[in-house]
JSON list of C-alpha atoms in Angstrom, two decimals:
[
{"chain": "A", "resi": 13, "resn": "MET", "atom": "CA", "xyz": [70.10, 191.39, 56.61]},
{"chain": "A", "resi": 14, "resn": "LEU", "atom": "CA", "xyz": [72.71, 191.91, 59.32]},
{"chain": "A", "resi": 15, "resn": "ILE", "atom": "CA", "xyz": [73.56, 189.02, 61.56]},
{"chain": "A", "resi": 16, "resn": "SER", "atom": "CA", "xyz": [75.15, 189.23, 64.93]},
{"chain": "A", "resi": 17, "resn": "LEU", "atom": "CA", "xyz": [78.66, 187.98, 65.49]},
{"chain": "A", "resi": 18, "resn": "GLN", "atom": "CA", "xyz": [77.33, 185.51, 68.06]},
{"chain": "A", "resi": 19, "resn": "ALA", "atom": "CA", "xyz": [74.79, 184.05, 65.59]},
{"chain": "A", "resi": 20, "resn": "TYR", "atom": "CA", "xyz": [77.53, 183.70, 63.00]},
{"chain": "A", "resi": 21, "resn": "ASN", "atom": "CA", "xyz": [79.87, 181.99, 65.49]},
{"chain": "A", "resi": 22, "resn": "ASP", "atom": "CA", "xyz": [77.08, 179.66, 66.64]},
{"chain": "A", "resi": 23, "resn": "LEU", "atom": "CA", "xyz": [76.33, 178.64, 63.06]},
{"chain": "A", "resi": 24, "resn": "GLU", "atom": "CA", "xyz": [80.01, 178.18, 62.26]},
{"chain": "A", "resi": 25, "resn": "ALA", "atom": "CA", "xyz": [80.45, 175.90, 65.29]},
{"chain": "A", "resi": 26, "resn": "VAL", "atom": "CA", "xyz": [77.44, 173.79, 64.31]},
{"chain": "A", "resi": 27, "resn": "ILE", "atom": "CA", "xyz": [78.70, 173.45, 60.74]},
{"chain": "A", "resi": 28, "resn": "LYS", "atom": "CA", "xyz": [82.16, 172.41, 61.98]},
{"chain": "A", "resi": 29, "resn": "GLU", "atom": "CA", "xyz": [80.64, 169.86, 64.35]},
{"chain": "A", "resi": 30, "resn": "TYR", "atom": "CA", "xyz": [77.95, 168.35, 62.11]},
{"chain": "A", "resi": 31, "resn": "GLY", "atom": "CA", "xyz": [78.64, 169.47, 58.55]},
{"chain": "A", "resi": 32, "resn": "HIS", "atom": "CA", "xyz": [80.29, 166.25, 57.44]},
{"chain": "A", "resi": 33, "resn": "ARG", "atom": "CA", "xyz": [77.59, 164.10, 59.05]},
{"chain": "A", "resi": 34, "resn": "VAL", "atom": "CA", "xyz": [74.76, 166.06, 57.44]},
{"chain": "A", "resi": 35, "resn": "GLN", "atom": "CA", "xyz": [76.40, 165.92, 54.02]},
{"chain": "A", "resi": 36, "resn": "SER", "atom": "CA", "xyz": [77.26, 162.24, 54.42]},
{"chain": "A", "resi": 37, "resn": "LEU", "atom": "CA", "xyz": [73.67, 161.32, 55.29]},
{"chain": "A", "resi": 38, "resn": "ALA", "atom": "CA", "xyz": [72.35, 163.38, 52.36]},
{"chain": "A", "resi": 39, "resn": "PHE", "atom": "CA", "xyz": [74.84, 161.63, 50.04]},
{"chain": "A", "resi": 40, "resn": "VAL", "atom": "CA", "xyz": [73.76, 158.18, 51.21]},
{"chain": "A", "resi": 41, "resn": "TYR", "atom": "CA", "xyz": [70.14, 159.17, 50.70]},
{"chain": "A", "resi": 42, "resn": "LEU", "atom": "CA", "xyz": [70.51, 160.88, 47.29]},
{"chain": "A", "resi": 43, "resn": "LYS", "atom": "CA", "xyz": [73.59, 159.13, 45.88]},
{"chain": "A", "resi": 44, "resn": "ASN", "atom": "CA", "xyz": [74.72, 162.42, 44.36]},
{"chain": "A", "resi": 45, "resn": "ARG", "atom": "CA", "xyz": [77.45, 164.59, 45.85]},
{"chain": "A", "resi": 46, "resn": "LEU", "atom": "CA", "xyz": [76.23, 167.90, 44.44]},
{"chain": "A", "resi": 47, "resn": "ASP", "atom": "CA", "xyz": [72.67, 167.37, 45.64]},
{"chain": "A", "resi": 48, "resn": "ALA", "atom": "CA", "xyz": [74.07, 166.35, 49.04]},
{"chain": "A", "resi": 49, "resn": "GLU", "atom": "CA", "xyz": [76.03, 169.60, 49.25]},
{"chain": "A", "resi": 50, "resn": "ASP", "atom": "CA", "xyz": [72.89, 171.58, 48.36]},
{"chain": "A", "resi": 51, "resn": "ILE", "atom": "CA", "xyz": [70.89, 169.77, 51.02]},
{"chain": "A", "resi": 52, "resn": "ALA", "atom": "CA", "xyz": [73.58, 170.44, 53.63]},
{"chain": "A", "resi": 53, "resn": "GLN", "atom": "CA", "xyz": [73.42, 174.13, 52.82]},
{"chain": "A", "resi": 54, "resn": "GLU", "atom": "CA", "xyz": [69.63, 174.10, 53.11]},
{"chain": "A", "resi": 55, "resn": "VAL", "atom": "CA", "xyz": [69.79, 172.28, 56.44]},
{"chain": "A", "resi": 56, "resn": "PHE", "atom": "CA", "xyz": [72.15, 174.86, 57.92]},
{"chain": "A", "resi": 57, "resn": "LEU", "atom": "CA", "xyz": [70.12, 177.74, 56.49]},
{"chain": "A", "resi": 58, "resn": "THR", "atom": "CA", "xyz": [67.08, 176.26, 58.20]},
{"chain": "A", "resi": 59, "resn": "TYR", "atom": "CA", "xyz": [69.08, 175.95, 61.39]},
{"chain": "A", "resi": 60, "resn": "PHE", "atom": "CA", "xyz": [70.14, 179.58, 61.12]},
{"chain": "A", "resi": 61, "resn": "HIS", "atom": "CA", "xyz": [66.65, 180.91, 60.38]},
{"chain": "A", "resi": 62, "resn": "LYS", "atom": "CA", "xyz": [64.88, 178.86, 63.04]},
{"chain": "A", "resi": 63, "resn": "ALA", "atom": "CA", "xyz": [67.64, 179.34, 65.63]},
{"chain": "A", "resi": 64, "resn": "PRO", "atom": "CA", "xyz": [66.54, 176.30, 67.67]},
{"chain": "A", "resi": 65, "resn": "ARG", "atom": "CA", "xyz": [67.85, 175.83, 71.20]},
{"chain": "A", "resi": 66, "resn": "PHE", "atom": "CA", "xyz": [68.70, 172.38, 72.48]},
{"chain": "A", "resi": 67, "resn": "PHE", "atom": "CA", "xyz": [69.30, 170.87, 75.89]},
{"chain": "A", "resi": 68, "resn": "SER", "atom": "CA", "xyz": [72.01, 168.56, 74.63]},
{"chain": "A", "resi": 69, "resn": "SER", "atom": "CA", "xyz": [74.28, 168.03, 71.67]},
{"chain": "A", "resi": 70, "resn": "GLN", "atom": "CA", "xyz": [72.50, 164.71, 71.00]},
{"chain": "A", "resi": 71, "resn": "SER", "atom": "CA", "xyz": [69.14, 166.44, 70.54]},
{"chain": "A", "resi": 72, "resn": "GLU", "atom": "CA", "xyz": [70.80, 169.00, 68.27]},
{"chain": "A", "resi": 73, "resn": "LYS", "atom": "CA", "xyz": [72.35, 166.21, 66.16]},
{"chain": "A", "resi": 74, "resn": "SER", "atom": "CA", "xyz": [69.02, 164.38, 65.99]},
{"chain": "A", "resi": 75, "resn": "TRP", "atom": "CA", "xyz": [67.25, 167.55, 64.86]},
{"chain": "A", "resi": 76, "resn": "LEU", "atom": "CA", "xyz": [69.83, 168.10, 62.11]},
{"chain": "A", "resi": 77, "resn": "MET", "atom": "CA", "xyz": [69.58, 164.48, 60.93]},
{"chain": "A", "resi": 78, "resn": "LYS", "atom": "CA", "xyz": [65.78, 164.64, 60.87]},
{"chain": "A", "resi": 79, "resn": "VAL", "atom": "CA", "xyz": [65.80, 167.90, 58.88]},
{"chain": "A", "resi": 80, "resn": "THR", "atom": "CA", "xyz": [68.33, 166.33, 56.48]},
{"chain": "A", "resi": 81, "resn": "VAL", "atom": "CA", "xyz": [66.14, 163.27, 55.88]},
{"chain": "A", "resi": 82, "resn": "ASN", "atom": "CA", "xyz": [63.05, 165.45, 55.37]},
{"chain": "A", "resi": 83, "resn": "LYS", "atom": "CA", "xyz": [64.83, 167.76, 52.91]},
{"chain": "A", "resi": 84, "resn": "CYS", "atom": "CA", "xyz": [66.20, 164.76, 50.99]},
{"chain": "A", "resi": 85, "resn": "ARG", "atom": "CA", "xyz": [62.71, 163.28, 50.76]},
{"chain": "A", "resi": 86, "resn": "SER", "atom": "CA", "xyz": [61.35, 166.57, 49.49]},
{"chain": "A", "resi": 87, "resn": "LEU", "atom": "CA", "xyz": [64.08, 166.80, 46.86]},
{"chain": "A", "resi": 88, "resn": "MET", "atom": "CA", "xyz": [63.47, 163.22, 45.74]},
{"chain": "A", "resi": 89, "resn": "ARG", "atom": "CA", "xyz": [59.75, 163.90, 45.34]},
{"chain": "A", "resi": 90, "resn": "ALA", "atom": "CA", "xyz": [60.32, 167.13, 43.43]},
{"chain": "A", "resi": 91, "resn": "LYS", "atom": "CA", "xyz": [63.40, 166.46, 41.33]},
{"chain": "A", "resi": 92, "resn": "TYR", "atom": "CA", "xyz": [63.56, 162.73, 40.78]},
{"chain": "A", "resi": 93, "resn": "ARG", "atom": "CA", "xyz": [59.94, 161.87, 40.33]},
{"chain": "A", "resi": 94, "resn": "ASP", "atom": "CA", "xyz": [60.56, 160.71, 36.76]},
{"chain": "A", "resi": 95, "resn": "GLU", "atom": "CA", "xyz": [64.35, 160.56, 36.72]},
{"chain": "A", "resi": 96, "resn": "VAL", "atom": "CA", "xyz": [66.93, 158.10, 37.94]},
{"chain": "A", "resi": 97, "resn": "PRO", "atom": "CA", "xyz": [69.59, 159.80, 40.12]},
{"chain": "A", "resi": 98, "resn": "LEU", "atom": "CA", "xyz": [73.22, 159.50, 39.09]},
{"chain": "A", "resi": 99, "resn": "THR", "atom": "CA", "xyz": [75.51, 157.28, 41.10]},
{"chain": "A", "resi": 100, "resn": "GLU", "atom": "CA", "xyz": [78.73, 158.91, 42.27]},
{"chain": "A", "resi": 101, "resn": "ASP", "atom": "CA", "xyz": [82.20, 157.68, 41.51]},
{"chain": "A", "resi": 102, "resn": "LEU", "atom": "CA", "xyz": [83.85, 156.66, 44.78]},
{"chain": "A", "resi": 103, "resn": "CYS", "atom": "CA", "xyz": [87.41, 156.46, 43.46]},
{"chain": "A", "resi": 104, "resn": "CYS", "atom": "CA", "xyz": [88.61, 158.97, 46.07]},
{"chain": "A", "resi": 105, "resn": "LEU", "atom": "CA", "xyz": [88.04, 156.40, 48.86]},
{"chain": "A", "resi": 106, "resn": "PRO", "atom": "CA", "xyz": [90.52, 153.63, 49.67]},
{"chain": "A", "resi": 107, "resn": "PRO", "atom": "CA", "xyz": [89.66, 150.52, 47.59]},
{"chain": "A", "resi": 108, "resn": "ASP", "atom": "CA", "xyz": [88.15, 148.51, 50.46]},
{"chain": "A", "resi": 109, "resn": "GLU", "atom": "CA", "xyz": [86.10, 151.44, 51.75]},
{"chain": "A", "resi": 110, "resn": "GLY", "atom": "CA", "xyz": [84.97, 152.37, 48.26]},
{"chain": "A", "resi": 111, "resn": "ALA", "atom": "CA", "xyz": [83.75, 148.84, 47.58]},
{"chain": "A", "resi": 112, "resn": "VAL", "atom": "CA", "xyz": [81.83, 148.71, 50.86]},
{"chain": "A", "resi": 113, "resn": "MET", "atom": "CA", "xyz": [80.34, 152.18, 50.36]},
{"chain": "A", "resi": 114, "resn": "GLN", "atom": "CA", "xyz": [79.35, 151.30, 46.79]},
{"chain": "A", "resi": 115, "resn": "ALA", "atom": "CA", "xyz": [77.68, 148.13, 48.06]},
{"chain": "A", "resi": 116, "resn": "VAL", "atom": "CA", "xyz": [75.79, 150.21, 50.66]},
{"chain": "A", "resi": 117, "resn": "LEU", "atom": "CA", "xyz": [74.77, 152.76, 48.00]},
{"chain": "A", "resi": 118, "resn": "ASP", "atom": "CA", "xyz": [73.50, 149.97, 45.74]},
{"chain": "A", "resi": 119, "resn": "LEU", "atom": "CA", "xyz": [71.05, 148.81, 48.41]},
{"chain": "A", "resi": 120, "resn": "GLU", "atom": "CA", "xyz": [67.42, 149.88, 48.32]},
{"chain": "A", "resi": 121, "resn": "GLU", "atom": "CA", "xyz": [66.75, 153.07, 50.29]},
{"chain": "A", "resi": 122, "resn": "LYS", "atom": "CA", "xyz": [64.95, 151.22, 53.09]},
{"chain": "A", "resi": 123, "resn": "TYR", "atom": "CA", "xyz": [68.15, 149.26, 53.81]},
{"chain": "A", "resi": 124, "resn": "ARG", "atom": "CA", "xyz": [70.72, 151.93, 52.84]},
{"chain": "A", "resi": 125, "resn": "LEU", "atom": "CA", "xyz": [69.55, 154.64, 55.27]},
{"chain": "A", "resi": 126, "resn": "PRO", "atom": "CA", "xyz": [69.29, 152.51, 58.42]},
{"chain": "A", "resi": 127, "resn": "ILE", "atom": "CA", "xyz": [72.70, 150.93, 57.73]},
{"chain": "A", "resi": 128, "resn": "HIS", "atom": "CA", "xyz": [74.29, 154.35, 57.32]},
{"chain": "A", "resi": 129, "resn": "LEU", "atom": "CA", "xyz": [72.59, 155.80, 60.39]},
{"chain": "A", "resi": 130, "resn": "HIS", "atom": "CA", "xyz": [73.43, 152.80, 62.57]},
{"chain": "A", "resi": 131, "resn": "TYR", "atom": "CA", "xyz": [76.97, 151.92, 61.48]},
{"chain": "A", "resi": 132, "resn": "TYR", "atom": "CA", "xyz": [78.33, 155.26, 60.29]},
{"chain": "A", "resi": 133, "resn": "GLU", "atom": "CA", "xyz": [76.45, 157.66, 62.60]},
{"chain": "A", "resi": 134, "resn": "GLY", "atom": "CA", "xyz": [76.02, 155.41, 65.65]},
{"chain": "A", "resi": 135, "resn": "TYR", "atom": "CA", "xyz": [72.25, 155.76, 66.09]},
{"chain": "A", "resi": 136, "resn": "SER", "atom": "CA", "xyz": [70.21, 153.19, 68.00]},
{"chain": "A", "resi": 137, "resn": "LEU", "atom": "CA", "xyz": [67.19, 151.42, 66.51]},
{"chain": "A", "resi": 138, "resn": "GLU", "atom": "CA", "xyz": [64.84, 153.72, 68.42]},
{"chain": "A", "resi": 139, "resn": "GLU", "atom": "CA", "xyz": [66.61, 156.85, 67.19]},
{"chain": "A", "resi": 140, "resn": "ILE", "atom": "CA", "xyz": [66.58, 155.64, 63.59]},
{"chain": "A", "resi": 141, "resn": "ALA", "atom": "CA", "xyz": [62.89, 154.79, 63.89]},
{"chain": "A", "resi": 142, "resn": "ALA", "atom": "CA", "xyz": [62.17, 158.34, 65.05]},
{"chain": "A", "resi": 143, "resn": "LEU", "atom": "CA", "xyz": [64.21, 159.84, 62.19]},
{"chain": "A", "resi": 144, "resn": "LEU", "atom": "CA", "xyz": [62.54, 157.67, 59.55]},
{"chain": "A", "resi": 145, "resn": "HIS", "atom": "CA", "xyz": [59.04, 157.82, 61.06]},
{"chain": "A", "resi": 146, "resn": "THR", "atom": "CA", "xyz": [58.68, 154.08, 61.60]},
{"chain": "A", "resi": 147, "resn": "ARG", "atom": "CA", "xyz": [58.87, 151.47, 64.39]},
{"chain": "A", "resi": 148, "resn": "PRO", "atom": "CA", "xyz": [62.11, 150.14, 65.93]},
{"chain": "A", "resi": 149, "resn": "GLY", "atom": "CA", "xyz": [61.16, 146.58, 64.96]},
{"chain": "A", "resi": 150, "resn": "THR", "atom": "CA", "xyz": [60.90, 147.65, 61.33]},
{"chain": "A", "resi": 151, "resn": "VAL", "atom": "CA", "xyz": [64.33, 149.28, 61.52]},
{"chain": "A", "resi": 152, "resn": "GLY", "atom": "CA", "xyz": [65.77, 146.10, 63.04]},
{"chain": "A", "resi": 153, "resn": "CYS", "atom": "CA", "xyz": [64.31, 144.09, 60.18]},
{"chain": "A", "resi": 154, "resn": "TRP", "atom": "CA", "xyz": [65.72, 146.50, 57.59]},
{"chain": "A", "resi": 155, "resn": "LEU", "atom": "CA", "xyz": [69.15, 146.35, 59.23]},
{"chain": "A", "resi": 156, "resn": "SER", "atom": "CA", "xyz": [69.12, 142.56, 59.30]},
{"chain": "A", "resi": 157, "resn": "ARG", "atom": "CA", "xyz": [68.04, 142.25, 55.67]},
{"chain": "A", "resi": 158, "resn": "GLY", "atom": "CA", "xyz": [70.45, 144.98, 54.59]},
{"chain": "A", "resi": 159, "resn": "ARG", "atom": "CA", "xyz": [73.37, 143.24, 56.31]},
{"chain": "A", "resi": 160, "resn": "GLU", "atom": "CA", "xyz": [72.41, 139.99, 54.60]},
{"chain": "A", "resi": 161, "resn": "LYS", "atom": "CA", "xyz": [72.33, 141.69, 51.20]},
{"chain": "A", "resi": 162, "resn": "LEU", "atom": "CA", "xyz": [75.69, 143.37, 51.87]},
{"chain": "A", "resi": 163, "resn": "LYS", "atom": "CA", "xyz": [77.18, 140.08, 52.96]},
{"chain": "A", "resi": 164, "resn": "GLN", "atom": "CA", "xyz": [76.08, 138.41, 49.73]},
{"chain": "A", "resi": 165, "resn": "VAL", "atom": "CA", "xyz": [77.36, 141.23, 47.51]},
{"chain": "A", "resi": 166, "resn": "LEU", "atom": "CA", "xyz": [80.68, 141.62, 49.31]},
{"chain": "A", "resi": 167, "resn": "LYS", "atom": "CA", "xyz": [81.20, 137.87, 49.46]},
{"chain": "A", "resi": 168, "resn": "GLU", "atom": "CA", "xyz": [80.73, 137.69, 45.68]},
{"chain": "A", "resi": 169, "resn": "ASP", "atom": "CA", "xyz": [83.11, 140.63, 45.14]},
{"chain": "A", "resi": 170, "resn": "TYR", "atom": "CA", "xyz": [85.89, 139.41, 47.41]},
{"chain": "A", "resi": 171, "resn": "PHE", "atom": "CA", "xyz": [85.68, 135.67, 46.91]},
{"chain": "A", "resi": 172, "resn": "GLU", "atom": "CA", "xyz": [85.15, 135.34, 43.18]},
{"chain": "A", "resi": 173, "resn": "THR", "atom": "CA", "xyz": [86.73, 132.27, 41.70]}
]
C-alpha cells in the first residue's frame, strides 16, 4: 500500500503532538509499558486508516484520548480477563514523581483514570465524563475520593514515624 507524502507528514505531526499523551494514558490505564506502547501504535494506525478531519486541535486530542480508552478497555477484556496485569517499575522517574505516580497507579481504575486525565492531561469534568461514558457528577465524585485516597497513602509514605 502506497501512502502519500502528505498523509505521512500528517500522521508524523499528530504522533509528535500527541504520542506521549496517548501512551501515558494507556500506561495509566493498563499499568504496563509494553501494552501501552502497543495501544499507542494501534491508536495511530486507526487514526491513519480513518483519516478523520477535525475543526480544532482540542477535538482531535479528545478523539485520540477516547480511542485510547476504548482500545485499552478492549485489551483488558481480551487479555486480562483471568490475569492480573504486571505493575511497572518507575525507577526512571525522580523519587518524588515516582512515588506519586506509583500511588496513582495503585488506585482503583475508576479513580486512577479521572485523576490522570484531570491533573496530567488538563481535561475538565465534562470532558472526562464524555471520554469515560459517564456523568460529570460521577467524575467529580471519583476525583474527590481518589484525591482522598492519594492523600492518605502519600501522608503515610512521607510522614512515617
